PDB file of C-alpha atoms in Angstrom:
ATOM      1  CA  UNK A   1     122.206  68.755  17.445  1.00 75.00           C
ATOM      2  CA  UNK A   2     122.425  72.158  16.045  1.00 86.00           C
ATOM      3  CA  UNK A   3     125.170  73.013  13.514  1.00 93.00           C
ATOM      4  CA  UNK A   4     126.393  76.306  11.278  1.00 97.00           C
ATOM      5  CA  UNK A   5     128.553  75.981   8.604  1.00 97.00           C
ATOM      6  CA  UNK A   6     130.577  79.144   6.757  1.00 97.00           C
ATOM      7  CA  UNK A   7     132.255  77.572   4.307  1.00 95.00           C
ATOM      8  CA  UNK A   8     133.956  81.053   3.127  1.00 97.00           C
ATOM      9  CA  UNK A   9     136.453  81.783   5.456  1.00 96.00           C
ATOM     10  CA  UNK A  10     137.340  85.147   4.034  1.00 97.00           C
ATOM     11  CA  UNK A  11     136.445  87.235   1.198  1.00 97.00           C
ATOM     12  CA  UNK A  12     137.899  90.099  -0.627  1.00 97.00           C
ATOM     13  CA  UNK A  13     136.085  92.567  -3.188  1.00 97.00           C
ATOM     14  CA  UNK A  14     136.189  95.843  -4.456  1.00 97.00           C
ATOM     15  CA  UNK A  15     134.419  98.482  -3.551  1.00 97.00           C
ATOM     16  CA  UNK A  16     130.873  98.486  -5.486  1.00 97.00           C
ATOM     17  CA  UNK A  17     131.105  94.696  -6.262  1.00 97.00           C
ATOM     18  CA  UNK A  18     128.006  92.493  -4.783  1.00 97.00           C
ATOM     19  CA  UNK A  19     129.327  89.946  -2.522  1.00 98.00           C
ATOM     20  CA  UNK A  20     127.123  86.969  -1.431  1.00 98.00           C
ATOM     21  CA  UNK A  21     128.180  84.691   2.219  1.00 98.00           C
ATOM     22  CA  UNK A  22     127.086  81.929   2.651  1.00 98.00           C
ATOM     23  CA  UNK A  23     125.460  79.945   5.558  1.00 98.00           C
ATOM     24  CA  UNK A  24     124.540  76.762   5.883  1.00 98.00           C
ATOM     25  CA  UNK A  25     122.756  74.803   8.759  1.00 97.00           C
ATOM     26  CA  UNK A  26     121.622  71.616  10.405  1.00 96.00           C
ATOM     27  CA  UNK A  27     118.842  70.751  12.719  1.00 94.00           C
ATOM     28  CA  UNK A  28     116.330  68.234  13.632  1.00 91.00           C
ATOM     29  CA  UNK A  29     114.154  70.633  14.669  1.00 91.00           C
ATOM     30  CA  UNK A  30     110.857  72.241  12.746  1.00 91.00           C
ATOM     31  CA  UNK A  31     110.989  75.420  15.080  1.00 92.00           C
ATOM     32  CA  UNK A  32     114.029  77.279  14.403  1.00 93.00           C
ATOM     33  CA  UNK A  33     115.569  80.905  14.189  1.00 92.00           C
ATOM     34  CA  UNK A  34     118.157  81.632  12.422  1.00 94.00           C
ATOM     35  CA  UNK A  35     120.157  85.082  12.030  1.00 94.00           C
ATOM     36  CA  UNK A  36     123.346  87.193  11.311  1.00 96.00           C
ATOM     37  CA  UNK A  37     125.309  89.230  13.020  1.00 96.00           C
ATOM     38  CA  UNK A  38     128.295  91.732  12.023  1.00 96.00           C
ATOM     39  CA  UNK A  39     131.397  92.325  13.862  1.00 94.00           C
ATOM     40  CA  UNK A  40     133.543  94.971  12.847  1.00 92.00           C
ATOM     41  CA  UNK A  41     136.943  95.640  13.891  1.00 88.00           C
ATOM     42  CA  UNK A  42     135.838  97.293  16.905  1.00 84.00           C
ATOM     43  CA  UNK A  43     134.562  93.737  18.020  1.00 84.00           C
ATOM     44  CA  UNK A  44     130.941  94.626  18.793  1.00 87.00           C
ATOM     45  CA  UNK A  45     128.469  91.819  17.466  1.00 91.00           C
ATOM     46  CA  UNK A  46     125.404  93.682  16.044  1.00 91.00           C
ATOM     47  CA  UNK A  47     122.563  92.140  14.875  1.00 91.00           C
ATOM     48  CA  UNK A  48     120.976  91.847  11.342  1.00 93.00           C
ATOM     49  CA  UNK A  49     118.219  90.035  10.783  1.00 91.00           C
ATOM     50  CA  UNK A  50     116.293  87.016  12.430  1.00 90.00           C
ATOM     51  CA  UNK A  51     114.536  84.316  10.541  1.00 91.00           C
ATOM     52  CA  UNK A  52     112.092  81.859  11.654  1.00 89.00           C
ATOM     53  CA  UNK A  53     111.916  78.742  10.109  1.00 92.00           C
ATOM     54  CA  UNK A  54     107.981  79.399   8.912  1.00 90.00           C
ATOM     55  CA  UNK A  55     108.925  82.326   7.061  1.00 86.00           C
ATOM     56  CA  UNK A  56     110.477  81.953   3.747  1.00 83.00           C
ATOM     57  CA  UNK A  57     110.427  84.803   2.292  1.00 82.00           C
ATOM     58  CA  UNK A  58     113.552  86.684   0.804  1.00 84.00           C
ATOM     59  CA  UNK A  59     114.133  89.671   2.742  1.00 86.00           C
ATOM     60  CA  UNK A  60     115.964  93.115   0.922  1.00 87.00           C
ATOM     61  CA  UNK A  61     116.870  95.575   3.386  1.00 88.00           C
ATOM     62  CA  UNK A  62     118.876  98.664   1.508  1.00 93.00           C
ATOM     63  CA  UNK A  63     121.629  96.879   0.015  1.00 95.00           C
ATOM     64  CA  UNK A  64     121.566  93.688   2.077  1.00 95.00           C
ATOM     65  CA  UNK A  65     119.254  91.381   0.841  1.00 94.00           C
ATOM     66  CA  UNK A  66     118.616  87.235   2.813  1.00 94.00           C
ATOM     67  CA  UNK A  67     117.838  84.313   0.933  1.00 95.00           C
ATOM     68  CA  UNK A  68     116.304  81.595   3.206  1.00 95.00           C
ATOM     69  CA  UNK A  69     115.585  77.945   1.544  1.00 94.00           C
ATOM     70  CA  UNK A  70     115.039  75.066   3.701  1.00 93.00           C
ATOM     71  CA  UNK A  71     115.642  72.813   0.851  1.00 93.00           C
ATOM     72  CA  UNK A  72     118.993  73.615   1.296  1.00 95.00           C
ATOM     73  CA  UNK A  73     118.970  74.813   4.338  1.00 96.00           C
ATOM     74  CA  UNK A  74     120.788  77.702   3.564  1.00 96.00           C
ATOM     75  CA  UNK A  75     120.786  81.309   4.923  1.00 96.00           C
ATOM     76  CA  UNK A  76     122.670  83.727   2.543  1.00 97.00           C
ATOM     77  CA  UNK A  77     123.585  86.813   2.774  1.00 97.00           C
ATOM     78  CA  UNK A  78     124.110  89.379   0.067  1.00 97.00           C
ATOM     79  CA  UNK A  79     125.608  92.821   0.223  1.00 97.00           C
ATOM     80  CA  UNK A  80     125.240  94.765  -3.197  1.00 96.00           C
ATOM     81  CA  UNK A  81     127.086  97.615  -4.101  1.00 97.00           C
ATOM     82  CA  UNK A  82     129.811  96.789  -1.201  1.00 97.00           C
ATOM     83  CA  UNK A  83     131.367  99.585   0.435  1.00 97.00           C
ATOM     84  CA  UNK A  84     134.484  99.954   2.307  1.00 96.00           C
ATOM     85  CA  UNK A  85     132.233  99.921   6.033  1.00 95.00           C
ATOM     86  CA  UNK A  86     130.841  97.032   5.010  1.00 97.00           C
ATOM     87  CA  UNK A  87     134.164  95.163   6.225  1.00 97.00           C
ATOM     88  CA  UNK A  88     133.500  92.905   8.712  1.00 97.00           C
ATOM     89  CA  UNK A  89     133.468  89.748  10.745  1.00 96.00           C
ATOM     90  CA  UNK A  90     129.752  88.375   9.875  1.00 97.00           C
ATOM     91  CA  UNK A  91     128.105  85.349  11.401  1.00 97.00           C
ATOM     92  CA  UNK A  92     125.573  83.265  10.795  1.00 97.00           C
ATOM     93  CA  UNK A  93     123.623  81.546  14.214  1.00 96.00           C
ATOM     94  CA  UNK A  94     121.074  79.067  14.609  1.00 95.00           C
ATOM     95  CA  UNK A  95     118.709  78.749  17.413  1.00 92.00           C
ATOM     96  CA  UNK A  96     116.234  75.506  17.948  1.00 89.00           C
ATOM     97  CA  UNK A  97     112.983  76.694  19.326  1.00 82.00           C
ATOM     98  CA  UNK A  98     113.243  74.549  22.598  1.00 76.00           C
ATOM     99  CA  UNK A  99     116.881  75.185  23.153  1.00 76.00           C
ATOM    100  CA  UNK A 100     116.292  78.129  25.983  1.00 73.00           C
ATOM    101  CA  UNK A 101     117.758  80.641  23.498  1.00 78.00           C
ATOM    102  CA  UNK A 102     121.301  78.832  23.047  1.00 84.00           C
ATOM    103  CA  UNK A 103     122.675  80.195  19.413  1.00 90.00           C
ATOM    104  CA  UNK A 104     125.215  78.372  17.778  1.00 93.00           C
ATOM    105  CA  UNK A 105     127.092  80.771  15.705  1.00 95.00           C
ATOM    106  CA  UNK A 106     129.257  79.071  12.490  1.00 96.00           C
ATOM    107  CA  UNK A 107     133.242  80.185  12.206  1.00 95.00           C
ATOM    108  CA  UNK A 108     131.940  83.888  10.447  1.00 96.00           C
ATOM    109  CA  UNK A 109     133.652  84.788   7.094  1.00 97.00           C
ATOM    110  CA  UNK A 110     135.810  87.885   7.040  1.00 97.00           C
ATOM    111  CA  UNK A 111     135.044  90.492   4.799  1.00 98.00           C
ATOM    112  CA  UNK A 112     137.222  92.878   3.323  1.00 97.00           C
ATOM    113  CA  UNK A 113     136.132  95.601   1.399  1.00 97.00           C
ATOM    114  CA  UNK A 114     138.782  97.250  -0.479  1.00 96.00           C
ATOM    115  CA  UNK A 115     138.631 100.810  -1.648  1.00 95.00           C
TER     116      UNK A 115
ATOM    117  CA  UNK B   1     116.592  96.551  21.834  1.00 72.00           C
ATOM    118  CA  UNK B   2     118.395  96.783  24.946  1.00 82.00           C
ATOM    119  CA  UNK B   3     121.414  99.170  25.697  1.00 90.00           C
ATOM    120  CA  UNK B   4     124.212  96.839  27.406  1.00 95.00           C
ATOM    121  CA  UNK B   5     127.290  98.103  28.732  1.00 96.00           C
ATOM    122  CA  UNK B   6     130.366  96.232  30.407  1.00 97.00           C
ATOM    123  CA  UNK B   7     133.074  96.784  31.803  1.00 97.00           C
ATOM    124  CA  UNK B   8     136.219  96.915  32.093  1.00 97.00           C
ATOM    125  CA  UNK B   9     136.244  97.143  28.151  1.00 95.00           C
ATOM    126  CA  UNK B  10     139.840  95.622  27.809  1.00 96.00           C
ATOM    127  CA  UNK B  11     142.476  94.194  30.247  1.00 97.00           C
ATOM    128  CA  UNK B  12     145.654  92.844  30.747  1.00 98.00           C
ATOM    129  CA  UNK B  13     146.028  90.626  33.681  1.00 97.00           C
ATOM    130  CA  UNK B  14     149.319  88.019  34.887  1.00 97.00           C
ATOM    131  CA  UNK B  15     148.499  84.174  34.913  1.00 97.00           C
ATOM    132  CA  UNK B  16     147.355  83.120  37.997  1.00 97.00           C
ATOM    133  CA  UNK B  17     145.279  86.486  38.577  1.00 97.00           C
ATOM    134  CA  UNK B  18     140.945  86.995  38.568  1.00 98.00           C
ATOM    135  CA  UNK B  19     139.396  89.140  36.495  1.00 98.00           C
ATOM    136  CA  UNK B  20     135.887  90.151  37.029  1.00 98.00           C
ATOM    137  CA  UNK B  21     133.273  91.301  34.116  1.00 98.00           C
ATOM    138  CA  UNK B  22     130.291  93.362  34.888  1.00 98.00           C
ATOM    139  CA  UNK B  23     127.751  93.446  32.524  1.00 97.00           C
ATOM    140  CA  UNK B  24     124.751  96.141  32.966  1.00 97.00           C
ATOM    141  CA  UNK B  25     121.455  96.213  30.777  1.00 95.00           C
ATOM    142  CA  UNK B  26     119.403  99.088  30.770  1.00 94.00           C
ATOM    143  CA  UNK B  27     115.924  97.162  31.163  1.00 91.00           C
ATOM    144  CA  UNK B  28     114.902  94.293  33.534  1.00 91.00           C
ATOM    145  CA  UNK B  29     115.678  90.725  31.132  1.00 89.00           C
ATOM    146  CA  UNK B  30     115.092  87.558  32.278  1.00 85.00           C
ATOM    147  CA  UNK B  31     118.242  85.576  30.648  1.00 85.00           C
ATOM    148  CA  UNK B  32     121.323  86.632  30.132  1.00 92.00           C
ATOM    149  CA  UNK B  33     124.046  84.612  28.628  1.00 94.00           C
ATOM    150  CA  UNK B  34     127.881  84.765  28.742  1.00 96.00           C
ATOM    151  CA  UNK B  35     130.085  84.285  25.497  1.00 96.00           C
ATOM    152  CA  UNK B  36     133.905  83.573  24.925  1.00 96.00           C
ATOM    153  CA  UNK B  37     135.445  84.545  21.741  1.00 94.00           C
ATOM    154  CA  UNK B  38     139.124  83.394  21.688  1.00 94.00           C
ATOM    155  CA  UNK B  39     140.829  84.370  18.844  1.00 90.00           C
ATOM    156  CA  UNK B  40     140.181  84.811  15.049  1.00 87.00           C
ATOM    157  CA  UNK B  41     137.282  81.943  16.635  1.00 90.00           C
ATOM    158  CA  UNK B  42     133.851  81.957  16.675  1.00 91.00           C
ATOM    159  CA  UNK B  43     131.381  82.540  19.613  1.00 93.00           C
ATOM    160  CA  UNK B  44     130.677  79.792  22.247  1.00 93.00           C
ATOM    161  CA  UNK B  45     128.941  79.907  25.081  1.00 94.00           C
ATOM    162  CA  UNK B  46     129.956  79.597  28.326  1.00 96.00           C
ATOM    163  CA  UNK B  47     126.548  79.781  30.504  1.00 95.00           C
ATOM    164  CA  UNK B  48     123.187  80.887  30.552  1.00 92.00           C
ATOM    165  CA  UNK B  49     122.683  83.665  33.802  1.00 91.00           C
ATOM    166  CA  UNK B  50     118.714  83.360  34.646  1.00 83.00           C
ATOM    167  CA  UNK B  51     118.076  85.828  38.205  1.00 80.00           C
ATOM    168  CA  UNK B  52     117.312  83.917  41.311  1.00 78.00           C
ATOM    169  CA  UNK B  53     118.873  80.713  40.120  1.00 79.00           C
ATOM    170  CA  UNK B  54     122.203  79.042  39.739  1.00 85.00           C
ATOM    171  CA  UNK B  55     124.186  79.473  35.881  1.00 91.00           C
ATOM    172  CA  UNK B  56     123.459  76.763  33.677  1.00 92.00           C
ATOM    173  CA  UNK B  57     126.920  76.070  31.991  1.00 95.00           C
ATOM    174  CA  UNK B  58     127.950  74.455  28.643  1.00 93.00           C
ATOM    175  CA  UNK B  59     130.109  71.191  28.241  1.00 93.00           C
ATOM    176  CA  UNK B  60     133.502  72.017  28.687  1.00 95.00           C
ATOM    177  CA  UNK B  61     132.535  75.179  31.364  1.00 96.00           C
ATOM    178  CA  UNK B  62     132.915  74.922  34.805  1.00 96.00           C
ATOM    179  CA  UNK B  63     131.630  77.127  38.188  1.00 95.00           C
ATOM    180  CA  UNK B  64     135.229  77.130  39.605  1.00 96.00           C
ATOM    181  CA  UNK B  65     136.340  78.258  36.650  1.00 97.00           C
ATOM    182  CA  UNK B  66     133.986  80.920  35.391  1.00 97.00           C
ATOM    183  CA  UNK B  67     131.881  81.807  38.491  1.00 96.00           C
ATOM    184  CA  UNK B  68     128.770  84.071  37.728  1.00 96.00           C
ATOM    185  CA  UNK B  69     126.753  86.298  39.160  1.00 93.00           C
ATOM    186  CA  UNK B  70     122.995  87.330  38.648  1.00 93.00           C
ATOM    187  CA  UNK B  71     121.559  89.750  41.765  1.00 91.00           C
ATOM    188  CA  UNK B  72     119.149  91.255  39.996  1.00 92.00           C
ATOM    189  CA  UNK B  73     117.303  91.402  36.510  1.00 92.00           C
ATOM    190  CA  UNK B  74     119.936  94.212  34.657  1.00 94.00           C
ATOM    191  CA  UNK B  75     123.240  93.308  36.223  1.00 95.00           C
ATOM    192  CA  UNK B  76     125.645  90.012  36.184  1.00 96.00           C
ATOM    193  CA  UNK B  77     129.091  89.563  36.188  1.00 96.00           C
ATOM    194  CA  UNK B  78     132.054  86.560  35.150  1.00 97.00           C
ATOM    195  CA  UNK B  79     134.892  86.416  37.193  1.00 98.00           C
ATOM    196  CA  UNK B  80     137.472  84.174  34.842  1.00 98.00           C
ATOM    197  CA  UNK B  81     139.643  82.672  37.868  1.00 98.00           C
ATOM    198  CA  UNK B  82     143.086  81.563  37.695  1.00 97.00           C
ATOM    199  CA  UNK B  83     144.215  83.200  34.541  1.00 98.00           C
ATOM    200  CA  UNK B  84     146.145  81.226  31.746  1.00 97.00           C
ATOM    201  CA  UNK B  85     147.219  82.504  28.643  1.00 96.00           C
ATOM    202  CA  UNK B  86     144.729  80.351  27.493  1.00 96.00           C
ATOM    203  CA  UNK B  87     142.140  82.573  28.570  1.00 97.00           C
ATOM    204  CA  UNK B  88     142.781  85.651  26.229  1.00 97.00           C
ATOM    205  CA  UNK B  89     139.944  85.943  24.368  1.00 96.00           C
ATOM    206  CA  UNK B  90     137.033  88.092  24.221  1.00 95.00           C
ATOM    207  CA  UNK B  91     134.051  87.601  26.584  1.00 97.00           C
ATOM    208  CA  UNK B  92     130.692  88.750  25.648  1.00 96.00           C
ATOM    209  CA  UNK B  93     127.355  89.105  27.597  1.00 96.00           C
ATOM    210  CA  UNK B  94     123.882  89.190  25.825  1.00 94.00           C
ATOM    211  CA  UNK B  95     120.662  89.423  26.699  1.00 92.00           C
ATOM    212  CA  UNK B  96     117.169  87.719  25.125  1.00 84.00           C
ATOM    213  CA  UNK B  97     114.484  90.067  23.518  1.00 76.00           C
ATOM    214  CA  UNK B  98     111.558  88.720  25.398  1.00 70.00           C
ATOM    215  CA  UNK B  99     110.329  88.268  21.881  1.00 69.00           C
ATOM    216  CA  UNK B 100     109.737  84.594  21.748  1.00 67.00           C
ATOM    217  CA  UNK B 101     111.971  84.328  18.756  1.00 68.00           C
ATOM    218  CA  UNK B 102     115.440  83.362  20.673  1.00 75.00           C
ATOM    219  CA  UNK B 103     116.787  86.704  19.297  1.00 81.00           C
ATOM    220  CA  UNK B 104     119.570  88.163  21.564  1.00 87.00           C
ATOM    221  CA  UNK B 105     121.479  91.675  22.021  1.00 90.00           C
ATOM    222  CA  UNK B 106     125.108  91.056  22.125  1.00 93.00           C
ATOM    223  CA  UNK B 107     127.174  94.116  24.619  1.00 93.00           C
ATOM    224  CA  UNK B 108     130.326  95.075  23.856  1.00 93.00           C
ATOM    225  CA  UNK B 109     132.851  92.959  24.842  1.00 95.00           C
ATOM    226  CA  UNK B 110     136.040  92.182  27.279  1.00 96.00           C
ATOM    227  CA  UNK B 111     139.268  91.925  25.582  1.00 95.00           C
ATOM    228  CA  UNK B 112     141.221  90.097  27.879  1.00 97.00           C
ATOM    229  CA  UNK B 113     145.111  89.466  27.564  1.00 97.00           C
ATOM    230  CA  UNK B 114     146.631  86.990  30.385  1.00 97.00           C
ATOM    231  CA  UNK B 115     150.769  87.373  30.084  1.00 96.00           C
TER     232      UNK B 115
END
């Protein structure tokens, strides 16, 4: 069985602080996908980044940056240099390779950025 | 990535009314899947929308209940019968990338209210 766990409920920064989320997952699988998705308050779940479960490598993408370890399994999320947009509903998912496409998402952990 | 529309966008319906959800992608996909949101919750997913055969629904999700539609390869819709309080939430359809890597576009959402 697949499982998502956001321990971080919600978060508050300031403005221009680096704020790290944290995901953590469970699955028997080898296969796996795993990515994160923003919702702001508009309510519109947009896509970040997917992960397979072959590729380990850290991914930086302006100032969000992924660190995937399967030792952990962990899937974190950094934002550097936070800015007041970047307040959000973000969750982390999980897909098994067999599972027809069926995401689990964790609980998300609300992000406020404050000014 | 696909352009997906739905509508209506929000609602408020009494108890004991229908409400139907049309979802509309702008290129043919072969799954399409149907999310609830109550909340301050997470995602979970009510059924899986493939054309030409019945939903596949999720423990705890039933036909009578949440009857879908799937006519064609851009269109489906979720008719949430019998309204309950219970049911305000936010109901989401996605679609898969066709990618092989269980990635899916999320539209933007129903925000139902049942007083």
């Amino acid at each position: 069985a697949q499982k998502v766990t956001q321990a971080q409920t919600e978060i508050s920064v300031v403005e221009k602080e680096d704020v790290t989320l944290d995901c953590v997952y469970e699955t028997r699988d080898t296969t796996y996908y795993l990515f994160w998705y923003k919702q702001p308050p508009s309510g519109e779940l947009g896509f970040l980044i997917r992960r397979n479960s072959f590729d380990e490598q850290n991914e930086i993408s302006g100032r969000y940056s992924w660190n995937f370890q399967k030792s952990t399994s962990s899937f974190n999320f950094t934002i550097t240099a936070s800015q007041v947009v970047d307040s959000a509903v973000y969750f982390c998912a999980l897909s098994e390779a067999g599972s027809n496409y069926k995401l689990t998402f964790g609980k998300g952990t609300l992000l406020t950025v404050n000014p | 990535s696909a352009v997906i529309s739905q509508k209506p966008s929000r609602d408020i319906c009494q108890r004991g009314t229908s409400l139907t959800i049309q979802c509309q992608v702008d290129s043919q996909v072969t799954m399409m899947f149907w999310y609830r949101q109550q909340p301050g919750q997470s995602l979970t997913l009510i059924a899986t929308a493939n054309q030409g055969s019945e939903a596949t629904y999720e423990s705890g999700f039933v036909i009578d209940k949440f009857p879908i539609s799937r006519p064609n390869l851009t269109f489906s819709t979720l008719t949430v019968s019998n309204l309950s309080p219970e049911d305000s939430s936010i109901y989401l359809c996605s679609v898969g990338s066709g990618t092989g890597s269980n990635e899916q576009y999320f539209g933007p959402g129903t925000r139902l209210t049942v007083t």
